[in-house]
Tab-separated table of C-alpha atoms in Angstrom:
chain	number	residue	atom	x	y	z
A	1	MET	CA	-0.484	0.174	-0.409
A	2	SER	CA	1.341	3.487	-1.263
A	3	ARG	CA	1.877	6.263	1.381
A	4	LYS	CA	0.339	9.356	1.147
A	5	GLN	CA	2.638	11.886	0.556
A	6	HIS	CA	2.508	14.826	3.314
A	7	ILE	CA	2.780	18.682	2.822
A	8	ALA	CA	2.898	21.087	5.844
A	9	ILE	CA	1.747	24.490	4.798
A	10	PHE	CA	3.769	27.201	7.186
A	11	THR	CA	2.498	30.693	7.102
A	12	THR	CA	2.850	34.024	8.501
A	13	ALA	CA	-0.582	35.515	9.570
A	14	SER	CA	-3.829	33.958	10.277
A	15	LEU	CA	-7.839	34.847	10.155
A	16	PRO	CA	-9.043	36.838	11.317
A	17	TRP	CA	-6.793	39.021	10.154
A	18	MET	CA	-7.350	39.771	6.708
A	19	THR	CA	-4.499	39.707	4.909
A	20	GLY	CA	-3.563	37.820	2.134
A	21	THR	CA	-0.898	35.274	4.419
A	22	ALA	CA	-3.769	34.231	6.551
A	23	VAL	CA	-6.352	33.539	3.687
A	24	ASN	CA	-4.868	31.924	0.707
A	25	PRO	CA	-2.594	29.258	2.647
A	26	LEU	CA	-5.723	28.384	4.217
A	27	PHE	CA	-7.668	27.985	0.653
A	28	ARG	CA	-4.134	25.981	-0.872
A	29	ALA	CA	-4.880	23.979	1.973
A	30	ALA	CA	-7.935	23.540	1.600
A	31	TYR	CA	-7.914	22.354	-2.200
A	32	LEU	CA	-4.593	20.456	-1.859
A	33	ALA	CA	-6.160	18.042	0.387
A	34	LYS	CA	-9.699	18.211	-1.608
A	35	ASN	CA	-9.035	14.421	-3.110
A	36	GLY	CA	-7.757	13.135	-0.166
A	37	ASP	CA	-4.266	11.938	-1.841
A	38	ARG	CA	-2.412	13.840	0.077
A	39	GLU	CA	-2.275	14.755	3.710
A	40	VAL	CA	-2.029	18.097	4.667
A	41	THR	CA	-1.430	20.344	7.673
A	42	LEU	CA	-2.273	23.807	7.794
A	43	VAL	CA	0.788	25.330	10.052
A	44	ILE	CA	-0.240	29.030	12.090
A	45	PRO	CA	0.567	31.891	14.163
A	46	TRP	CA	-0.480	31.626	17.787
A	47	LEU	CA	-0.696	34.895	19.428
A	48	SER	CA	-1.256	35.448	23.379
A	49	LEU	CA	-4.278	37.755	24.223
A	50	LYS	CA	-1.917	40.739	24.403
A	51	ASP	CA	-0.943	40.728	20.473
A	52	GLN	CA	-3.920	39.507	19.023
A	53	GLU	CA	-5.606	42.721	20.895
A	54	LEU	CA	-3.120	44.326	18.420
A	55	VAL	CA	-4.048	42.015	14.975
A	56	TYR	CA	-6.657	40.906	14.997
A	57	PRO	CA	-10.011	43.510	14.077
A	58	ASN	CA	-13.459	43.931	16.362
A	59	LYS	CA	-11.621	43.131	19.516
A	60	ILE	CA	-11.939	39.066	18.233
A	61	THR	CA	-9.392	37.066	20.426
A	62	PHE	CA	-9.091	33.527	21.491
A	63	ASP	CA	-8.577	32.108	24.821
A	64	SER	CA	-6.995	28.778	23.097
A	65	PRO	CA	-5.832	27.201	19.786
A	66	SER	CA	-8.954	24.926	19.700
A	67	GLU	CA	-11.224	28.135	19.605
A	68	HIS	CA	-9.194	29.869	17.067
A	69	GLU	CA	-9.022	26.671	14.805
A	70	GLY	CA	-12.501	26.543	15.109
A	71	TYR	CA	-12.803	30.174	13.587
A	72	VAL	CA	-11.114	29.885	11.068
A	73	ARG	CA	-12.930	26.101	9.693
A	74	GLN	CA	-16.038	28.070	10.272
A	75	TRP	CA	-14.575	30.867	8.165
A	76	LEU	CA	-13.634	28.205	5.270
A	77	GLU	CA	-16.864	26.243	5.192
A	78	GLU	CA	-18.958	29.670	4.651
A	79	ARG	CA	-16.889	30.370	1.997
A	80	THR	CA	-16.828	26.362	0.014
A	81	ASP	CA	-18.805	24.195	-0.866
A	82	PHE	CA	-16.905	21.238	1.099
A	83	ILE	CA	-15.727	19.874	4.094
A	84	SER	CA	-12.070	20.134	4.131
A	85	SER	CA	-9.862	16.930	5.652
A	86	PHE	CA	-6.829	19.101	6.520
A	87	ARG	CA	-5.156	19.518	9.946
A	88	ILE	CA	-4.312	22.833	11.723
A	89	ASN	CA	-1.417	23.383	13.845
A	90	PHE	CA	-0.206	26.436	15.980
A	91	TYR	CA	3.446	27.823	15.767
A	92	PRO	CA	4.240	30.308	18.493
A	93	GLY	CA	4.266	33.971	17.247
A	94	LYS	CA	5.130	37.068	18.218
A	95	PHE	CA	3.756	40.502	16.821
A	96	SER	CA	6.179	43.305	16.031
A	97	ILE	CA	4.807	46.982	16.346
A	98	GLU	CA	7.906	47.575	13.841
A	99	MET	CA	7.468	45.352	10.883
A	100	ARG	CA	3.997	45.453	11.205
A	101	SER	CA	3.978	41.235	11.311
A	102	ILE	CA	4.032	38.607	12.973
A	103	LEU	CA	7.206	36.798	13.883
A	104	PRO	CA	7.926	33.157	14.560
A	105	VAL	CA	9.409	32.070	17.774
A	106	GLY	CA	11.807	29.555	18.481
A	107	ASP	CA	12.014	26.608	16.230
A	108	ILE	CA	8.916	25.882	14.076
A	109	THR	CA	10.007	23.132	12.221
A	110	GLU	CA	9.385	20.519	15.166
A	111	SER	CA	5.323	21.845	14.342
A	112	ILE	CA	5.450	19.094	12.261
A	113	PRO	CA	6.753	15.318	13.269
A	114	ASP	CA	9.437	13.384	11.754
A	115	GLU	CA	7.693	11.126	10.078
A	116	GLU	CA	5.385	13.758	8.347
A	117	ALA	CA	8.349	15.881	7.689
A	118	ASP	CA	7.963	15.384	3.301
A	119	ILE	CA	7.199	18.534	1.803
A	120	ALA	CA	7.106	21.922	3.484
A	121	VAL	CA	5.679	25.031	1.710
A	122	LEU	CA	6.883	28.243	3.065
A	123	GLU	CA	4.177	30.723	2.522
A	124	GLU	CA	6.678	34.099	2.498
A	125	PRO	CA	9.912	32.235	3.477
A	126	GLU	CA	12.047	35.086	3.440
A	127	HIS	CA	9.923	35.959	6.422
A	128	LEU	CA	9.794	32.904	7.885
A	129	THR	CA	13.521	32.785	7.980
A	130	TRP	CA	15.264	35.563	8.521
A	131	TYR	CA	15.571	34.980	11.978
A	132	HIS	CA	15.265	31.109	11.894
A	133	HIS	CA	17.430	28.764	15.409
A	134	GLY	CA	16.771	25.633	15.174
A	135	LYS	CA	16.727	22.444	12.654
A	136	LYS	CA	17.806	23.609	8.981
A	137	TRP	CA	13.891	23.052	6.903
A	138	LYS	CA	16.623	21.457	4.245
A	139	THR	CA	17.582	18.474	6.639
A	140	LYS	CA	14.048	18.285	8.323
A	141	PHE	CA	12.189	18.379	5.252
A	142	TRP	CA	12.897	16.348	1.817
A	143	ARG	CA	11.472	19.542	0.188
A	144	VAL	CA	11.076	23.023	0.566
A	145	ILE	CA	8.834	25.471	-1.688
A	146	GLY	CA	9.011	28.837	-0.971
A	147	VAL	CA	6.035	30.922	-2.348
A	148	VAL	CA	6.714	34.384	-2.133
A	149	HIS	CA	3.639	36.972	-1.654
A	150	THR	CA	5.501	40.236	-0.316
A	151	ASN	CA	7.250	42.660	-2.236
A	152	TYR	CA	9.567	43.765	0.937
A	153	LEU	CA	11.568	45.129	-1.277
A	154	GLU	CA	9.290	47.813	-2.530
A	155	TYR	CA	7.984	49.080	1.223
A	156	VAL	CA	11.358	49.386	2.405
A	157	LYS	CA	12.460	51.108	-0.832
A	158	ARG	CA	9.987	53.509	-0.209
A	159	GLU	CA	11.426	54.266	3.324
A	160	ARG	CA	14.242	55.906	1.615
A	161	ASN	CA	16.649	53.845	3.583
A	162	GLY	CA	19.058	52.548	1.221
A	163	LEU	CA	20.958	50.662	3.851
A	164	ILE	CA	18.067	48.786	4.990
A	165	ALA	CA	16.876	47.982	1.769
A	166	PHE	CA	20.204	46.477	0.907
A	167	PHE	CA	20.174	44.351	3.621
A	168	VAL	CA	16.409	43.133	2.832
A	169	LYS	CA	17.720	42.263	-0.454
A	170	TYR	CA	20.727	40.540	0.621
A	171	ALA	CA	19.323	38.465	3.516
A	172	SER	CA	16.126	37.949	1.869
A	173	SER	CA	17.868	36.005	-1.304
A	174	TRP	CA	20.632	34.211	1.310
A	175	VAL	CA	17.632	32.723	3.008
A	176	THR	CA	16.160	31.431	0.482
A	177	ARG	CA	18.608	29.402	-0.601
A	178	ILE	CA	19.735	27.385	1.845
A	179	TYR	CA	16.417	26.705	3.333
A	180	CYS	CA	14.543	26.276	-0.258
A	181	HIS	CA	15.254	24.212	-3.129
A	182	LYS	CA	12.180	25.883	-4.813
A	183	VAL	CA	11.152	29.784	-4.778
A	184	ILE	CA	7.896	30.409	-6.816
A	185	ARG	CA	6.834	34.073	-6.937
A	186	LEU	CA	3.832	34.988	-8.124
A	187	SER	CA	4.530	38.119	-10.145
A	188	GLY	CA	8.189	39.779	-11.473
A	189	ALA	CA	7.359	42.852	-8.860
A	190	THR	CA	9.260	41.143	-5.889
A	191	GLN	CA	12.762	41.018	-6.050
A	192	ASN	CA	14.833	37.641	-7.896
A	193	PHE	CA	15.288	35.351	-5.755
A	194	PRO	CA	17.818	31.811	-6.482
A	195	ARG	CA	15.867	28.856	-8.242
A	196	SER	CA	12.585	30.597	-8.726
A	197	ILE	CA	10.122	30.565	-11.275
A	198	ILE	CA	7.238	33.039	-12.144
A	199	CYS	CA	3.751	31.408	-11.948
A	200	ASN	CA	0.513	32.811	-10.128
A	201	VAL	CA	-0.598	30.187	-7.344
A	202	HIS	CA	-3.227	32.033	-5.513
A	203	GLY	CA	-7.412	31.718	-6.849
A	204	VAL	CA	-10.134	33.588	-5.074
A	205	ASN	CA	-13.087	32.385	-2.967
A	206	PRO	CA	-15.173	30.724	-5.137
A	207	LYS	CA	-18.359	33.099	-3.471
A	208	PHE	CA	-16.849	35.720	-5.859
A	209	LEU	CA	-17.597	32.968	-8.450
A	210	ASP	CA	-20.795	32.563	-8.019
A	211	VAL	CA	-21.293	36.967	-7.388
A	212	GLY	CA	-20.169	36.854	-10.887
A	213	LYS	CA	-22.288	34.778	-12.277
A	214	VAL	CA	-25.510	36.272	-11.210
A	215	LYS	CA	-24.027	39.253	-12.462
A	216	LEU	CA	-23.649	37.818	-16.091
A	217	GLY	CA	-27.004	36.077	-15.532
A	218	GLN	CA	-28.372	39.662	-15.364
A	219	LEU	CA	-26.472	41.401	-18.160
A	220	GLN	CA	-27.562	38.854	-20.256
A	221	LYS	CA	-31.520	39.375	-19.519
A	222	GLY	CA	-30.505	43.217	-20.375
A	223	GLU	CA	-31.010	44.073	-16.145
A	224	GLN	CA	-29.046	46.996	-14.640
A	225	ALA	CA	-26.417	44.181	-13.077
A	226	PHE	CA	-24.248	47.286	-11.354
A	227	THR	CA	-26.522	50.378	-9.644
A	228	LYS	CA	-22.650	51.956	-8.256
A	229	GLY	CA	-19.767	53.614	-9.456
A	230	ALA	CA	-16.145	53.444	-8.393
A	231	TYR	CA	-14.735	51.910	-5.413
A	232	TYR	CA	-10.923	50.840	-4.144
A	233	ILE	CA	-10.466	48.481	-0.513
A	234	GLY	CA	-7.909	47.990	0.300
A	235	LYS	CA	-5.462	47.889	3.883
A	236	MET	CA	-5.459	51.765	4.717
A	237	VAL	CA	-1.757	52.439	4.755
A	238	TRP	CA	-0.244	55.290	1.695
A	239	ASN	CA	1.829	52.332	0.740
A	240	LYS	CA	-1.831	50.336	-0.532
A	241	GLY	CA	-2.305	51.920	-3.232
A	242	TYR	CA	-3.973	55.005	-1.258
A	243	ARG	CA	-1.420	57.845	-1.992
A	244	GLU	CA	-1.176	57.571	-6.158
A	245	LEU	CA	-5.187	57.053	-6.412
A	246	LEU	CA	-5.564	60.105	-4.332
A	247	GLN	CA	-3.174	61.904	-6.216
A	248	LEU	CA	-4.649	61.081	-9.602
A	249	LEU	CA	-8.241	61.658	-8.004
A	250	SER	CA	-6.493	65.552	-6.662
A	251	LYS	CA	-4.872	66.168	-10.651
A	252	HIS	CA	-7.705	65.393	-12.404
A	253	GLN	CA	-10.494	66.694	-11.006
A	254	ASP	CA	-11.442	68.518	-13.523
A	255	LYS	CA	-11.591	65.804	-15.847
A	256	LEU	CA	-13.043	64.085	-13.714
A	257	SER	CA	-15.732	66.174	-12.454
A	258	GLY	CA	-19.624	63.970	-11.133
A	259	LEU	CA	-16.940	61.023	-10.631
A	260	GLN	CA	-17.625	59.754	-7.090
A	261	VAL	CA	-14.952	56.973	-5.242
A	262	ASP	CA	-15.483	55.076	-2.290
A	263	LEU	CA	-12.896	54.053	-0.171
A	264	TYR	CA	-12.810	51.068	2.345
A	265	GLY	CA	-10.214	50.436	4.630
A	266	ASN	CA	-9.170	49.582	8.202
A	267	GLY	CA	-4.765	50.661	9.050
A	268	GLU	CA	-2.521	53.311	10.348
A	269	ASP	CA	-3.139	55.408	7.696
A	270	SER	CA	-6.621	56.306	7.773
A	271	GLU	CA	-7.189	59.558	9.159
A	272	GLU	CA	-4.487	61.159	7.259
A	273	VAL	CA	-6.282	59.373	4.331
A	274	GLN	CA	-9.564	60.708	5.728
A	275	GLN	CA	-8.030	64.587	5.674
A	276	ALA	CA	-6.988	63.980	2.121
A	277	ALA	CA	-9.587	63.139	0.353
A	278	ASN	CA	-11.756	65.816	2.392
A	279	LYS	CA	-9.717	68.391	0.773
A	280	LEU	CA	-10.616	67.348	-3.039
A	281	SER	CA	-13.327	68.670	-4.678
A	282	LEU	CA	-14.716	65.336	-5.992
A	283	PRO	CA	-16.736	63.059	-3.434
A	284	VAL	CA	-14.183	60.682	-2.382
A	285	ARG	CA	-16.363	58.883	0.814
A	286	VAL	CA	-13.443	57.045	3.455
A	287	TYR	CA	-15.417	53.713	5.196
A	288	PRO	CA	-14.289	51.067	7.086
A	289	GLY	CA	-12.544	47.994	6.065
A	290	ARG	CA	-15.302	45.289	5.259
A	291	ASP	CA	-15.073	41.610	3.715
A	292	HIS	CA	-14.823	42.484	-0.085
A	293	ALA	CA	-17.343	39.280	0.003
A	294	ASP	CA	-20.278	41.822	1.528
A	295	PRO	CA	-23.013	41.967	-0.857
A	296	LEU	CA	-22.307	46.134	0.206
A	297	PHE	CA	-19.729	45.972	-2.802
A	298	HIS	CA	-21.940	43.397	-5.091
A	299	ASP	CA	-23.316	46.074	-6.860
A	300	TYR	CA	-20.347	48.192	-8.359
A	301	LYS	CA	-18.904	48.280	-11.625
A	302	VAL	CA	-14.959	49.720	-11.517
A	303	PHE	CA	-12.555	48.526	-8.701
A	304	LEU	CA	-9.978	51.529	-9.301
A	305	ASN	CA	-6.522	49.917	-8.369
A	306	PRO	CA	-2.877	51.979	-8.927
A	307	SER	CA	-1.164	50.126	-6.111
A	308	THR	CA	2.659	49.004	-7.304
A	309	THR	CA	3.543	47.083	-3.916
A	310	ASP	CA	1.172	44.491	-4.349
A	311	VAL	CA	2.717	40.717	-6.063
A	312	VAL	CA	-0.636	39.924	-7.029
A	313	CYS	CA	-3.063	41.977	-5.509
A	314	THR	CA	-6.345	39.381	-4.153
A	315	THR	CA	-8.707	42.139	-4.295
A	316	THR	CA	-8.174	42.746	-8.722
A	317	ALA	CA	-8.714	39.128	-8.812
A	318	GLU	CA	-12.419	39.090	-7.023
A	319	ALA	CA	-13.548	42.367	-8.642
A	320	LEU	CA	-12.381	40.470	-11.964
A	321	ALA	CA	-14.245	37.024	-10.490
A	322	MET	CA	-17.279	39.639	-9.946
A	323	GLY	CA	-17.530	40.788	-13.251
A	324	LYS	CA	-16.194	43.945	-12.352
A	325	ILE	CA	-14.085	46.370	-14.786
A	326	VAL	CA	-10.762	47.557	-13.349
A	327	ILE	CA	-8.865	49.855	-13.937
A	328	CYS	CA	-4.662	49.335	-12.779
A	329	ALA	CA	-1.030	49.931	-13.612
A	330	ASN	CA	0.786	48.829	-16.669
A	331	HIS	CA	3.096	46.852	-13.419
A	332	PRO	CA	4.626	43.175	-13.256
A	333	SER	CA	2.564	42.800	-10.097
A	334	ASN	CA	-1.103	43.161	-13.026
A	335	GLU	CA	1.277	40.895	-15.847
A	336	PHE	CA	-1.459	37.926	-15.273
A	337	PHE	CA	-4.388	39.649	-15.483
A	338	LYS	CA	-3.641	41.158	-18.492
A	339	GLN	CA	-5.408	38.458	-20.313
A	340	PHE	CA	-9.073	39.348	-19.040
A	341	PRO	CA	-10.935	41.720	-21.119
A	342	ASN	CA	-12.584	43.113	-17.806
A	343	CYS	CA	-8.984	44.498	-16.662
A	344	HIS	CA	-7.797	47.671	-18.038
A	345	ILE	CA	-4.736	48.813	-17.849
A	346	TYR	CA	-3.049	52.708	-18.454
A	347	ASN	CA	0.559	53.927	-18.233
A	348	SER	CA	-0.226	57.610	-17.954
A	349	SER	CA	-3.034	59.390	-15.663
A	350	ASP	CA	-3.507	60.934	-18.451
A	351	GLU	CA	-4.430	56.824	-19.559
A	352	PHE	CA	-5.642	56.635	-16.136
A	353	VAL	CA	-9.163	59.363	-16.712
A	354	LYS	CA	-10.020	57.928	-20.109
A	355	LEU	CA	-10.126	54.746	-18.770
A	356	THR	CA	-12.289	55.778	-15.951
A	357	VAL	CA	-14.890	57.342	-17.975
A	358	LYS	CA	-15.199	54.448	-20.438
A	359	ALA	CA	-15.834	51.754	-17.776
A	360	LEU	CA	-18.576	54.083	-16.107
A	361	ALA	CA	-20.115	54.945	-19.569
A	362	GLU	CA	-20.544	51.155	-20.362
A	363	ASP	CA	-21.340	47.569	-19.240
A	364	PRO	CA	-18.071	44.919	-18.775
A	365	ALA	CA	-17.167	41.854	-20.685
A	366	PRO	CA	-18.828	38.253	-20.195
A	367	LEU	CA	-16.777	36.620	-18.140
A	368	ILE	CA	-16.265	33.256	-20.769
A	369	ASP	CA	-16.419	29.873	-18.701
A	370	ASP	CA	-12.266	29.645	-19.219
A	371	LEU	CA	-11.480	32.494	-17.756
A	372	ARG	CA	-13.714	32.389	-14.834
A	373	HIS	CA	-11.791	29.261	-14.259
A	374	GLU	CA	-8.056	31.099	-14.430
A	375	LEU	CA	-9.586	32.583	-11.371
A	376	SER	CA	-10.321	29.815	-9.615
A	377	TRP	CA	-8.969	27.591	-6.744
A	378	GLU	CA	-8.606	24.769	-9.079
A	379	ALA	CA	-7.209	26.361	-11.787
A	380	ALA	CA	-4.285	27.601	-9.013
A	381	THR	CA	-3.847	24.566	-7.328
A	382	GLU	CA	-3.328	22.590	-10.440
A	383	ARG	CA	-0.644	25.820	-11.664
A	384	PHE	CA	0.778	25.259	-7.886
A	385	VAL	CA	1.353	21.286	-7.899
A	386	ALA	CA	2.864	21.548	-11.408
A	387	ALA	CA	5.193	24.500	-10.250
A	388	ALA	CA	6.317	23.241	-7.455
A	389	GLU	CA	6.858	19.612	-9.146
A	390	LEU	CA	4.669	17.807	-6.395
A	391	ASN	CA	3.933	14.924	-8.481
A	392	GLN	CA	7.187	13.461	-9.508
A	393	VAL	CA	8.043	12.233	-5.844
A	394	VAL	CA	6.536	8.842	-6.456
A	395	SER	CA	4.702	7.370	-3.181
A	396	GLU	CA	6.359	4.867	-1.131
A	397	GLU	CA	5.787	1.921	0.968
A	398	VAL	CA	7.282	2.654	4.847
A	399	PRO	CA	10.235	1.517	5.598
A	400	PRO	CA	9.629	0.400	9.483
A	401	SER	CA	13.228	2.281	10.438
A	402	SER	CA	13.358	5.539	8.089
A	403	SER	CA	10.886	8.521	9.717
A	404	ASN	CA	11.486	10.073	6.249
A	405	PRO	CA	10.526	8.031	3.199
A	406	PHE	CA	11.335	10.339	0.758
A	407	ALA	CA	14.917	11.262	2.015
A	408	SER	CA	17.859	9.706	0.315
A	409	THR	CA	20.337	7.705	1.176
A	410	SER	CA	23.432	10.094	-0.973
A	411	PHE	CA	21.440	13.244	0.856
A	412	LYS	CA	22.291	11.973	3.867
A	413	SER	CA	25.823	10.694	3.204
A	414	ARG	CA	26.610	13.927	0.898
A	415	LYS	CA	29.184	15.914	1.903
A	416	LEU	CA	29.520	19.352	3.554
A	417	SER	CA	28.742	22.067	1.148
A	418	VAL	CA	28.771	25.924	0.495
A	419	GLU	CA	25.554	25.586	1.297
A	420	GLU	CA	24.759	24.001	4.017
A	421	ALA	CA	28.567	26.038	5.142
A	422	THR	CA	26.530	29.230	4.978
A	423	ALA	CA	23.363	27.642	6.892
A	424	SER	CA	25.422	26.658	9.171
A	425	LEU	CA	26.560	30.252	9.800
A	426	HIS	CA	23.098	31.519	9.331
A	427	GLN	CA	22.394	29.229	12.379
A	428	THR	CA	25.037	30.377	14.280
A	429	ILE	CA	24.243	34.440	13.883
A	430	SER	CA	20.109	33.711	14.815
A	431	GLY	CA	21.281	32.100	17.964
A	432	ILE	CA	23.519	34.807	19.412
A	433	GLU	CA	20.199	37.402	21.164
A	434	SER	CA	22.287	40.979	20.990
A	435	ALA	CA	23.112	39.102	17.025
A	436	ARG	CA	19.166	38.993	16.609
A	437	ARG	CA	18.193	42.022	17.972
A	438	ALA	CA	20.458	44.311	15.752
A	439	PHE	CA	18.746	42.849	12.277
A	440	GLY	CA	15.478	43.229	13.843
A	441	ALA	CA	14.015	40.476	15.718
A	442	ILE	CA	12.152	40.886	18.287
A	443	PRO	CA	13.864	40.594	21.726
A	444	LYS	CA	13.847	36.958	23.424
A	445	SER	CA	12.193	35.129	20.797
A	446	LEU	CA	14.471	32.330	20.414
A	447	GLN	CA	12.101	29.954	22.950
A	448	PRO	CA	8.630	30.547	23.282
A	449	ASP	CA	7.709	32.290	26.500
A	450	GLU	CA	6.804	30.006	29.400
A	451	GLN	CA	2.696	31.767	28.805
A	452	GLN	CA	3.175	30.698	25.447
A	453	CYS	CA	4.027	27.676	26.158
A	454	LYS	CA	0.798	26.158	28.167
A	455	GLU	CA	-1.095	28.062	25.911
A	456	LEU	CA	-0.131	25.780	22.923
A	457	GLY	CA	1.480	22.378	25.527
A	458	LEU	CA	4.399	22.708	24.794
A	459	VAL	CA	7.557	21.794	27.509
A	460	ILE	CA	8.340	24.899	29.340
A	461	PRO	CA	12.216	25.695	28.800
A	462	GLU	CA	14.460	25.934	30.955
A	463	ARG	CA	16.431	28.641	32.653
A	464	LYS	CA	19.447	29.445	32.275
A	465	GLY	CA	21.082	28.514	35.857
A	466	SER	CA	18.250	25.684	36.632
A	467	SER	CA	18.942	22.297	36.888
A	468	ARG	CA	16.637	19.088	36.647
A	469	ARG	CA	15.399	17.539	39.853
């Protein structure tokens, strides 16, 4: 009897934080496990209460990992038409206010038993390995696949700190080289990585495709499918496209007279965005963020997205799935969307105006079945399996003396390579508290604290100077 392939998907965020690294890995796990051919585990960060209060919206908090898991599963089941068979494990994490990110604490490879360590998928591999200290990923897992979600280099460049940009670029390249066998870049908007390919392996929530089918039916019947004009939704920070959009609207207020734009989002720059919008003569209304699947958005016809910091913008894909017209910049992050007739690309601010006015005056083009499939998670999973070369792994019977039946004896016996030496160097540096802090790690994050250990049922690490009895 052949053994099922085990896939562990590690990611850097979790619901109810509505960010791409929380949502997309969750759908990936569900669809990889859908047909039952593989054993899939989604590994997500567990935050203690004080960090949950900083990260999760609407005062949502969890007293235990099991309560958190129940929330995640319910959210997923409300959006798919099948029951997912994958497992959910947790690793200890802490929220960095400076980086606005969750960072792993301790050796998160321990979240997966050695006998199940076949394939690791690192969603944001650089983020997960910058400060990694513990078992080497390539030693623990037979194959490690990185999926690059975030254009960190672009964010750093916008802060105008050349030294940090230099460090981020080369540190990210270094850790992905030593810890990943292959890297999948969602688009050419990211920096180049060793052993990487470009492939969009993301899909959209099936509910968005259902909305698109309803809208198509209305248009085919001659009904008015869209009763609202233009909008934008995204985390309300300047780097997420709000600066570019408000500058475009400000520059061309005369040509866009009569246009009303609604902005939806939560974020650190909400008040500043509101103040900038109030200065325009155009009616630009600012609202708190909501789930893009909310019926409130169904009747908007035009989605404006000038952002150039995304790798592949999830909300653009969702808008296209709902049958809307999308106006976006000619940028590598939008390359995948150019195949869709309703994606209108602009190269200049004047072209932005022309395309926006034109979109408001016409109906969207019908979304044919083949293109609708391209937006689905079924198609995204097919692309991921091919890009990660998962089908090249041949299942074998489980040898009773081997913890990893996919590992070869040649792998175990090969001589120390330059890559292994640099991995050992990284392990050494990442194990020194002063060096970790110098490079931006959260203080005392080499091991989970006592509270996290109790919450996750982990062995509480001994303090220096203590002795076992």
